[in-house]
């Protein structure tokens, strides 16, 4: 096994045993050793207090030579001709990476009658847009997109390709990466360039958000990553920017094995709170049912759902299906906003495992502040609209 | 229909705790379970078999103890199970995992449909399903939430998107990954569990799959994990100060830093 | 954790029943109670998991277990909802007479469907004027050609109206007193066999309790269980075997209440600390736990003893029913105390558990009657000694 443990240094402290995400480390006759479950993730190396563990990476450095590959590419996914929100975020982040590397930022756009969108990509920072225009590209189609993308990559040799971690990006990304035989890092929330080796450092949550991992793809090019939407800052629009649009022809004779028969939009306003990543909840402190529209606006900006305390539900201000707590739903979103909610224990049991809790209440002694990650003392009717505005600004 | 369901044994991440002193993962006593999304994949396989006849074969790549996961899934009613296990598979990223699973599917033979979960609870990448399809040279559809019909050598299904869904028709053989909206997984039956207890589960090695070592495990993996750390936890009880505008600036910045927004 | 030396298969049964309880029954329990709805969906889940067959011989499609296996299932289901558990258990109460006294043909005809859960069974003894005094039943069965004609009304029959197969005790010869009763298998749909309305109850409200109404109902001769005149023997031998199941139901309810109370005591803060830090609460929890474990040990011991083939177990079976049911009432009552006012509210599960627990002291022979039986046996035993 390429997990090497120095028996001289190892103190059998078992830090690695409990630190191993896969339960694969054991202490055998006084020295730590990796067992069958080991995935060579290297967590043990980091937790070892005495530096006794080494991950020996003996890879074939074959792969591709990095030198031939340059530029940062963004896959500009579109639906109905419009670039997805995440594309602007990728352009924002891609710009930084490209500038650091002294390379170009390029976008790849597939679609039907999307030249206008291509121009917008230039305005949002792309130096070059590779444009595939064809009626058959109106909707996402795995076979076509993957073949065209792979051919283009082989011809142009980009160093980095970023895709949104969307249903499209997470379908196309692995197909293309596998066909190219290169690495793909999933659902990244942080990207940086290693100053020495110029590799892309890709950081992502795993284990249901319990840990973060930084991943590199040192010996293969391009380095590919899907990036979680709504994490990176959007690029700023500048219509005076110039760039080139390079039209590309679709590869011939691609066997189309999947066909989209129908596209159905189902945007439900009553998002299910049990599954939402962001929940904006209101209580009796909202004062009036019509003030719940303030919460709906904030939820909309953040792509979240609206919840309610029992007091609000019992008053008939919001439907029971949105009640959080003992007799309502148990939720654990990434962010929970408690607006005008006092924090009764029956409410808390339903939401206290949320990753971040933000409480807005005019009473500084309200028990909700004891569990809140961040508390704002103030009037909900003033704070909530201000918050909505603040988030709307950063989300562009 | 000849169906292969790929399942992965994972630590129960809902039980994983962080040691606040050392800020490391506390995995002690955390049970291994079948990846929750794979329960939906198994259920869909069984339902397709009930509708169209055929066989459901379970496939997993993992250490010898991953047999437990296969046995548990056999208890739900699958017909057969195969373990892909070899030191050479260790350290695989999704590319090498996809290669290995595709070889396994080929060795099972005459497969019409491979069903994977949407994503694994530990690696969380959602890349293995599409990667396996590519390695097999088959089409795939990710995030499937409903199967309408299987007829005339193709399958009609619904793929979940950010804004709704798409109805897709796809030629078989193919790979799908399923989301939890697709069904409600059944519980095992006692008779199924008793049968599973004594079922033969063959273990195939790299040699059995006829795979070259450079494609497998660590050697076949372009990506490397260079660092693992735990995200910052909340301290709790911080009441913000300053003007409302200052408070909001701080909050927005913090939320963006923690990547939650 | 107590080690009860269950076999691997018994552990498997218990684990699966626990999963059914946690994943399927618990989320539905409050609503079923509120709506007094028969849990058909959950009966189907139990059937698909093979739980109905645990105590049935393999030749009838069962798993070949006995009273212990059934008790393990009932205990686990009762932790989540005793109303669902009794619907499951009453099918066994209806099936045991066939299992113990049926002919080969009767067993082949009825048991496989009951073991697979395709059909539910029920047991009809009690009548309006004959509760503890079962000898007072007034339903009659008169032989007429190839069939018996039944007339009369059974009362409070669990699974009444929902079950397909009924074992019914009726008088074939009043003059013979306790030797004048006969047990019959009656199928739902037999002309002259109808049901009263569903009773409104204090607890186990998911379960169905109805009258069985017989009006010139013809039952073929081959549906007689054992022989004419054996009716009360059939009933008594059946109940001896199923009373540990009531004990198991009681243990399950009590365990559910203990679980809820212990969890709540850690969450609820008063005087700036969790109420679990108050010794008064701690001792209450300790006493609850002691009683639950003792009752469980007793249930398992009696069930194992029966399964091992001992001949006489009426007394032990009565004892375990009394002990466990008294524990259930005591423990659920204390659980409400631990919860304080919240325990009194229907938003929390413990008030339902008390309502459910109470029935275990009443049905399958009240605890007073059981104590009579125990005492009588004791006196007999001691009379025989020097
Ligand atoms: C058996 C039982 C089960 C229960 N189950 C649940 C449950 O599932 N979910 C649940 O939520 N509750 C539940 N409760 C009710 C719970 O005990 C509380 O009564 C309820 O949560 C209170 O709701 P609230 O915080 O909205 O209202 P309140 O407690 O009245 O709090 C209102 C808060 O708003 C603040 N406020 C007022 N005006 C403003 C303003 N303009 N700006 C800012 N802040 C303002 C006040 O300072 C106060 O803190 C249950 C209770 C019982 C007994
Ligand atoms: C912290 C961490 C981060 C990682 N990040 C990356 C990364 O960004 N890119 C990368 O290429 N690798 C990554 N890996 C490696 C990756 O976890 C492994 O390659 C793993 O074998 C498969 O990926 P997954 O767990 O994400 O599965 P997913 O692709 O999320 O799984 C989807 C489905 O594929 C099937 N499946 C997956 N694995 C198996 C298996 N072993 N046997 C049978 N069926 C299976 C199941 O049906 C599953 O539901 C990471 C590993 C760790 C520990
Ligand atoms: C929900 C429910 C479900 C039931 N399911 C069934 C079923 O499926 N099948 C079936 O056949 N029956 C069933 N029963 C009937 C049940 O078995 C009887 O209720 C029970 O046997 C007691 O009879 P009783 O209610 O008529 O009480 P009674 O006999 O009228 O007793 C009243 C009180 O007097 C006491 N008492 C009576 N005699 C004596 C005595 N000799 N010494 C001391 N105390 C005495 C009793 O203990 C009790 O406290 C069910 C009852 C209920 C409530």
PDB file of N, CA, C and O in Angstrom, chain B residues 15-66:
ATOM      1  N   UNK B  15     -24.211  10.280  10.456  1.00  0.00           N
ATOM      2  CA  UNK B  15     -23.713   9.951  11.795  1.00  0.00           C
ATOM      3  C   UNK B  15     -22.301  10.493  12.004  1.00  0.00           C
ATOM      4  O   UNK B  15     -21.740  10.384  13.083  1.00  0.00           O
ATOM      5  N   UNK B  16     -21.725  11.028  10.940  1.00  0.00           N
ATOM      6  CA  UNK B  16     -20.353  11.514  11.064  1.00  0.00           C
ATOM      7  C   UNK B  16     -20.339  12.791  11.895  1.00  0.00           C
ATOM      8  O   UNK B  16     -21.124  13.700  11.666  1.00  0.00           O
ATOM      9  N   UNK B  17     -19.457  12.837  12.878  1.00  0.00           N
ATOM     10  CA  UNK B  17     -19.355  14.041  13.702  1.00  0.00           C
ATOM     11  C   UNK B  17     -17.948  14.613  13.562  1.00  0.00           C
ATOM     12  O   UNK B  17     -17.012  13.910  13.183  1.00  0.00           O
ATOM     13  N   UNK B  18     -17.821  15.863  13.876  1.00  0.00           N
ATOM     14  CA  UNK B  18     -16.510  16.493  13.832  1.00  0.00           C
ATOM     15  C   UNK B  18     -16.005  16.659  15.257  1.00  0.00           C
ATOM     16  O   UNK B  18     -16.737  17.144  16.127  1.00  0.00           O
ATOM     17  N   UNK B  19     -14.779  16.245  15.494  1.00  0.00           N
ATOM     18  CA  UNK B  19     -14.169  16.457  16.794  1.00  0.00           C
ATOM     19  C   UNK B  19     -13.814  17.938  16.919  1.00  0.00           C
ATOM     20  O   UNK B  19     -12.983  18.447  16.170  1.00  0.00           O
ATOM     21  N   UNK B  20     -14.476  18.631  17.859  1.00  0.00           N
ATOM     22  CA  UNK B  20     -14.290  20.085  17.904  1.00  0.00           C
ATOM     23  C   UNK B  20     -12.863  20.486  18.321  1.00  0.00           C
ATOM     24  O   UNK B  20     -12.397  21.561  17.963  1.00  0.00           O
ATOM     25  N   UNK B  21     -12.190  19.621  19.079  1.00  0.00           N
ATOM     26  CA  UNK B  21     -10.822  19.949  19.487  1.00  0.00           C
ATOM     27  C   UNK B  21      -9.856  19.890  18.299  1.00  0.00           C
ATOM     28  O   UNK B  21      -9.157  20.837  18.001  1.00  0.00           O
ATOM     29  N   UNK B  22      -9.862  18.742  17.634  1.00  0.00           N
ATOM     30  CA  UNK B  22      -8.876  18.548  16.577  1.00  0.00           C
ATOM     31  C   UNK B  22      -9.411  18.954  15.216  1.00  0.00           C
ATOM     32  O   UNK B  22      -8.677  18.994  14.246  1.00  0.00           O
ATOM     33  N   UNK B  23     -10.750  19.258  15.155  1.00  0.00           N
ATOM     34  CA  UNK B  23     -11.377  19.608  13.890  1.00  0.00           C
ATOM     35  C   UNK B  23     -11.209  18.500  12.844  1.00  0.00           C
ATOM     36  O   UNK B  23     -10.981  18.769  11.676  1.00  0.00           O
ATOM     37  N   UNK B  24     -11.251  17.268  13.301  1.00  0.00           N
ATOM     38  CA  UNK B  24     -11.169  16.160  12.358  1.00  0.00           C
ATOM     39  C   UNK B  24     -12.455  15.346  12.417  1.00  0.00           C
ATOM     40  O   UNK B  24     -13.246  15.476  13.350  1.00  0.00           O
ATOM     41  N   UNK B  25     -12.595  14.525  11.413  1.00  0.00           N
ATOM     42  CA  UNK B  25     -13.780  13.682  11.299  1.00  0.00           C
ATOM     43  C   UNK B  25     -13.734  12.583  12.356  1.00  0.00           C
ATOM     44  O   UNK B  25     -12.726  11.916  12.509  1.00  0.00           O
ATOM     45  N   UNK B  26     -14.826  12.404  13.084  1.00  0.00           N
ATOM     46  CA  UNK B  26     -14.880  11.283  14.033  1.00  0.00           C
ATOM     47  C   UNK B  26     -15.707  10.192  13.392  1.00  0.00           C
ATOM     48  O   UNK B  26     -16.906  10.321  13.231  1.00  0.00           O
ATOM     49  N   UNK B  27     -15.045   9.149  13.019  1.00  0.00           N
ATOM     50  CA  UNK B  27     -15.734   8.132  12.266  1.00  0.00           C
ATOM     51  C   UNK B  27     -16.025   6.900  13.114  1.00  0.00           C
ATOM     52  O   UNK B  27     -16.695   5.984  12.691  1.00  0.00           O
ATOM     53  N   UNK B  28     -15.495   6.932  14.341  1.00  0.00           N
ATOM     54  CA  UNK B  28     -15.664   5.759  15.191  1.00  0.00           C
ATOM     55  C   UNK B  28     -17.132   5.406  15.372  1.00  0.00           C
ATOM     56  O   UNK B  28     -17.957   6.257  15.657  1.00  0.00           O
ATOM     57  N   UNK B  29     -17.427   4.147  15.214  1.00  0.00           N
ATOM     58  CA  UNK B  29     -18.789   3.691  15.440  1.00  0.00           C
ATOM     59  C   UNK B  29     -19.761   4.123  14.357  1.00  0.00           C
ATOM     60  O   UNK B  29     -20.941   3.869  14.460  1.00  0.00           O
ATOM     61  N   UNK B  30     -19.266   4.801  13.326  1.00  0.00           N
ATOM     62  CA  UNK B  30     -20.172   5.174  12.240  1.00  0.00           C
ATOM     63  C   UNK B  30     -20.397   3.951  11.357  1.00  0.00           C
ATOM     64  O   UNK B  30     -19.448   3.378  10.839  1.00  0.00           O
ATOM     65  N   UNK B  31     -21.640   3.538  11.224  1.00  0.00           N
ATOM     66  CA  UNK B  31     -21.881   2.305  10.475  1.00  0.00           C
ATOM     67  C   UNK B  31     -21.709   2.502   8.969  1.00  0.00           C
ATOM     68  O   UNK B  31     -21.847   3.615   8.464  1.00  0.00           O
ATOM     69  N   UNK B  32     -21.389   1.417   8.290  1.00  0.00           N
ATOM     70  CA  UNK B  32     -21.367   1.435   6.830  1.00  0.00           C
ATOM     71  C   UNK B  32     -22.751   1.089   6.327  1.00  0.00           C
ATOM     72  O   UNK B  32     -23.386   0.169   6.840  1.00  0.00           O
ATOM     73  N   UNK B  33     -23.190   1.807   5.332  1.00  0.00           N
ATOM     74  CA  UNK B  33     -24.524   1.548   4.788  1.00  0.00           C
ATOM     75  C   UNK B  33     -24.435   1.514   3.260  1.00  0.00           C
ATOM     76  O   UNK B  33     -23.417   1.873   2.693  1.00  0.00           O
ATOM     77  N   UNK B  34     -25.512   1.076   2.642  1.00  0.00           N
ATOM     78  CA  UNK B  34     -25.608   1.217   1.198  1.00  0.00           C
ATOM     79  C   UNK B  34     -25.867   2.690   0.918  1.00  0.00           C
ATOM     80  O   UNK B  34     -26.709   3.305   1.573  1.00  0.00           O
ATOM     81  N   UNK B  35     -25.125   3.249  -0.024  1.00  0.00           N
ATOM     82  CA  UNK B  35     -25.332   4.641  -0.401  1.00  0.00           C
ATOM     83  C   UNK B  35     -26.835   4.903  -0.563  1.00  0.00           C
ATOM     84  O   UNK B  35     -27.506   4.213  -1.337  1.00  0.00           O
ATOM     85  N   UNK B  36     -27.388   5.868   0.193  1.00  0.00           N
ATOM     86  CA  UNK B  36     -28.843   6.052   0.185  1.00  0.00           C
ATOM     87  C   UNK B  36     -29.457   6.168  -1.215  1.00  0.00           C
ATOM     88  O   UNK B  36     -30.505   5.583  -1.466  1.00  0.00           O
ATOM     89  N   UNK B  37     -28.812   6.898  -2.126  1.00  0.00           N
ATOM     90  CA  UNK B  37     -29.391   7.017  -3.477  1.00  0.00           C
ATOM     91  C   UNK B  37     -29.461   5.664  -4.181  1.00  0.00           C
ATOM     92  O   UNK B  37     -30.311   5.449  -5.040  1.00  0.00           O
ATOM     93  N   UNK B  38     -28.546   4.771  -3.815  1.00  0.00           N
ATOM     94  CA  UNK B  38     -28.539   3.472  -4.485  1.00  0.00           C
ATOM     95  C   UNK B  38     -29.744   2.624  -4.089  1.00  0.00           C
ATOM     96  O   UNK B  38     -30.130   1.706  -4.814  1.00  0.00           O
ATOM     97  N   UNK B  39     -30.355   2.937  -2.944  1.00  0.00           N
ATOM     98  CA  UNK B  39     -31.572   2.217  -2.564  1.00  0.00           C
ATOM     99  C   UNK B  39     -32.670   2.469  -3.601  1.00  0.00           C
ATOM    100  O   UNK B  39     -33.468   1.590  -3.906  1.00  0.00           O
ATOM    101  N   UNK B  40     -32.695   3.689  -4.135  1.00  0.00           N
ATOM    102  CA  UNK B  40     -33.692   4.003  -5.168  1.00  0.00           C
ATOM    103  C   UNK B  40     -33.353   3.295  -6.477  1.00  0.00           C
ATOM    104  O   UNK B  40     -34.234   2.888  -7.223  1.00  0.00           O
ATOM    105  N   UNK B  41     -32.041   3.160  -6.725  1.00  0.00           N
ATOM    106  CA  UNK B  41     -31.612   2.457  -7.939  1.00  0.00           C
ATOM    107  C   UNK B  41     -32.019   0.985  -7.852  1.00  0.00           C
ATOM    108  O   UNK B  41     -32.532   0.414  -8.821  1.00  0.00           O
ATOM    109  N   UNK B  42     -31.813   0.385  -6.682  1.00  0.00           N
ATOM    110  CA  UNK B  42     -32.191  -1.025  -6.504  1.00  0.00           C
ATOM    111  C   UNK B  42     -33.700  -1.179  -6.689  1.00  0.00           C
ATOM    112  O   UNK B  42     -34.178  -2.050  -7.424  1.00  0.00           O
ATOM    113  N   UNK B  43     -34.449  -0.294  -6.018  1.00  0.00           N
ATOM    114  CA  UNK B  43     -35.908  -0.381  -6.102  1.00  0.00           C
ATOM    115  C   UNK B  43     -36.375  -0.265  -7.553  1.00  0.00           C
ATOM    116  O   UNK B  43     -37.240  -1.021  -7.995  1.00  0.00           O
ATOM    117  N   UNK B  44     -35.782   0.672  -8.297  1.00  0.00           N
ATOM    118  CA  UNK B  44     -36.222   0.857  -9.683  1.00  0.00           C
ATOM    119  C   UNK B  44     -35.889  -0.382 -10.505  1.00  0.00           C
ATOM    120  O   UNK B  44     -36.667  -0.797 -11.361  1.00  0.00           O
ATOM    121  N   UNK B  45     -34.725  -0.981 -10.230  1.00  0.00           N
ATOM    122  CA  UNK B  45     -34.364  -2.215 -10.924  1.00  0.00           C
ATOM    123  C   UNK B  45     -35.389  -3.309 -10.658  1.00  0.00           C
ATOM    124  O   UNK B  45     -35.848  -3.999 -11.577  1.00  0.00           O
ATOM    125  N   UNK B  46     -35.783  -3.443  -9.381  1.00  0.00           N
ATOM    126  CA  UNK B  46     -36.744  -4.492  -9.032  1.00  0.00           C
ATOM    127  C   UNK B  46     -38.099  -4.210  -9.681  1.00  0.00           C
ATOM    128  O   UNK B  46     -38.779  -5.119 -10.154  1.00  0.00           O
ATOM    129  N   UNK B  47     -38.479  -2.941  -9.708  1.00  0.00           N
ATOM    130  CA  UNK B  47     -39.773  -2.614 -10.312  1.00  0.00           C
ATOM    131  C   UNK B  47     -39.769  -2.885 -11.817  1.00  0.00           C
ATOM    132  O   UNK B  47     -40.760  -3.355 -12.361  1.00  0.00           O
ATOM    133  N   UNK B  48     -38.646  -2.558 -12.468  1.00  0.00           N
ATOM    134  CA  UNK B  48     -38.571  -2.829 -13.907  1.00  0.00           C
ATOM    135  C   UNK B  48     -38.646  -4.330 -14.148  1.00  0.00           C
ATOM    136  O   UNK B  48     -39.296  -4.783 -15.092  1.00  0.00           O
ATOM    137  N   UNK B  49     -37.988  -5.093 -13.278  1.00  0.00           N
ATOM    138  CA  UNK B  49     -38.060  -6.546 -13.433  1.00  0.00           C
ATOM    139  C   UNK B  49     -39.509  -7.016 -13.255  1.00  0.00           C
ATOM    140  O   UNK B  49     -39.987  -7.882 -13.986  1.00  0.00           O
ATOM    141  N   UNK B  50     -40.217  -6.421 -12.274  1.00  0.00           N
ATOM    142  CA  UNK B  50     -41.605  -6.821 -12.067  1.00  0.00           C
ATOM    143  C   UNK B  50     -42.458  -6.465 -13.287  1.00  0.00           C
ATOM    144  O   UNK B  50     -43.404  -7.182 -13.615  1.00  0.00           O
ATOM    145  N   UNK B  51     -42.123  -5.357 -13.943  1.00  0.00           N
ATOM    146  CA  UNK B  51     -42.921  -4.943 -15.110  1.00  0.00           C
ATOM    147  C   UNK B  51     -42.558  -5.712 -16.371  1.00  0.00           C
ATOM    148  O   UNK B  51     -43.410  -6.044 -17.174  1.00  0.00           O
ATOM    149  N   UNK B  52     -41.261  -5.930 -16.561  1.00  0.00           N
ATOM    150  CA  UNK B  52     -40.831  -6.455 -17.865  1.00  0.00           C
ATOM    151  C   UNK B  52     -40.135  -7.806 -17.790  1.00  0.00           C
ATOM    152  O   UNK B  52     -39.677  -8.318 -18.799  1.00  0.00           O
ATOM    153  N   UNK B  53     -40.034  -8.357 -16.593  1.00  0.00           N
ATOM    154  CA  UNK B  53     -39.317  -9.620 -16.455  1.00  0.00           C
ATOM    155  C   UNK B  53     -37.827  -9.402 -16.526  1.00  0.00           C
ATOM    156  O   UNK B  53     -37.363  -8.269 -16.679  1.00  0.00           O
ATOM    157  N   UNK B  54     -37.045 -10.476 -16.408  1.00  0.00           N
ATOM    158  CA  UNK B  54     -35.599 -10.363 -16.521  1.00  0.00           C
ATOM    159  C   UNK B  54     -34.882 -10.578 -15.203  1.00  0.00           C
ATOM    160  O   UNK B  54     -35.395 -11.249 -14.313  1.00  0.00           O
ATOM    161  N   UNK B  55     -33.700  -9.983 -15.118  1.00  0.00           N
ATOM    162  CA  UNK B  55     -32.832 -10.235 -13.967  1.00  0.00           C
ATOM    163  C   UNK B  55     -32.238  -8.936 -13.457  1.00  0.00           C
ATOM    164  O   UNK B  55     -31.958  -8.024 -14.224  1.00  0.00           O
ATOM    165  N   UNK B  56     -32.011  -8.899 -12.151  1.00  0.00           N
ATOM    166  CA  UNK B  56     -31.314  -7.756 -11.565  1.00  0.00           C
ATOM    167  C   UNK B  56     -30.018  -8.255 -10.933  1.00  0.00           C
ATOM    168  O   UNK B  56     -30.042  -9.102 -10.039  1.00  0.00           O
ATOM    169  N   UNK B  57     -28.893  -7.750 -11.433  1.00  0.00           N
ATOM    170  CA  UNK B  57     -27.593  -8.120 -10.875  1.00  0.00           C
ATOM    171  C   UNK B  57     -26.977  -6.895 -10.210  1.00  0.00           C
ATOM    172  O   UNK B  57     -26.960  -5.811 -10.787  1.00  0.00           O
ATOM    173  N   UNK B  58     -26.501  -7.086  -8.988  1.00  0.00           N
ATOM    174  CA  UNK B  58     -25.883  -5.982  -8.251  1.00  0.00           C
ATOM    175  C   UNK B  58     -24.385  -6.010  -8.476  1.00  0.00           C
ATOM    176  O   UNK B  58     -23.778  -7.084  -8.539  1.00  0.00           O
ATOM    177  N   UNK B  59     -23.808  -4.815  -8.574  1.00  0.00           N
ATOM    178  CA  UNK B  59     -22.380  -4.733  -8.825  1.00  0.00           C
ATOM    179  C   UNK B  59     -21.796  -3.690  -7.891  1.00  0.00           C
ATOM    180  O   UNK B  59     -22.322  -2.585  -7.779  1.00  0.00           O
ATOM    181  N   UNK B  60     -20.717  -4.039  -7.208  1.00  0.00           N
ATOM    182  CA  UNK B  60     -20.036  -3.021  -6.424  1.00  0.00           C
ATOM    183  C   UNK B  60     -18.539  -3.196  -6.551  1.00  0.00           C
ATOM    184  O   UNK B  60     -18.043  -4.317  -6.672  1.00  0.00           O
ATOM    185  N   UNK B  61     -17.820  -2.075  -6.541  1.00  0.00           N
ATOM    186  CA  UNK B  61     -16.378  -2.131  -6.462  1.00  0.00           C
ATOM    187  C   UNK B  61     -16.010  -1.687  -5.059  1.00  0.00           C
ATOM    188  O   UNK B  61     -16.426  -0.609  -4.624  1.00  0.00           O
ATOM    189  N   UNK B  62     -15.262  -2.510  -4.361  1.00  0.00           N
ATOM    190  CA  UNK B  62     -14.911  -2.120  -3.006  1.00  0.00           C
ATOM    191  C   UNK B  62     -14.102  -3.182  -2.319  1.00  0.00           C
ATOM    192  O   UNK B  62     -13.817  -4.238  -2.893  1.00  0.00           O
ATOM    193  N   UNK B  63     -13.723  -2.916  -1.059  1.00  0.00           N
ATOM    194  CA  UNK B  63     -12.972  -3.902  -0.279  1.00  0.00           C
ATOM    195  C   UNK B  63     -13.861  -5.101   0.042  1.00  0.00           C
ATOM    196  O   UNK B  63     -15.087  -5.019  -0.133  1.00  0.00           O
ATOM    197  N   UNK B  64     -13.278  -6.207   0.509  1.00  0.00           N
ATOM    198  CA  UNK B  64     -14.066  -7.413   0.775  1.00  0.00           C
ATOM    199  C   UNK B  64     -15.307  -7.165   1.624  1.00  0.00           C
ATOM    200  O   UNK B  64     -16.341  -7.782   1.385  1.00  0.00           O
ATOM    201  N   UNK B  65     -15.228  -6.241   2.584  1.00  0.00           N
ATOM    202  CA  UNK B  65     -16.411  -6.052   3.450  1.00  0.00           C
ATOM    203  C   UNK B  65     -17.591  -5.435   2.703  1.00  0.00           C
ATOM    204  O   UNK B  65     -18.690  -5.383   3.232  1.00  0.00           O
ATOM    205  N   UNK B  66     -17.369  -4.964   1.483  1.00  0.00           N
ATOM    206  CA  UNK B  66     -18.491  -4.426   0.695  1.00  0.00           C
ATOM    207  C   UNK B  66     -19.488  -5.529   0.348  1.00  0.00           C
ATOM    208  O   UNK B  66     -20.600  -5.254  -0.097  1.00  0.00           O
TER     209      UNK B  66
END
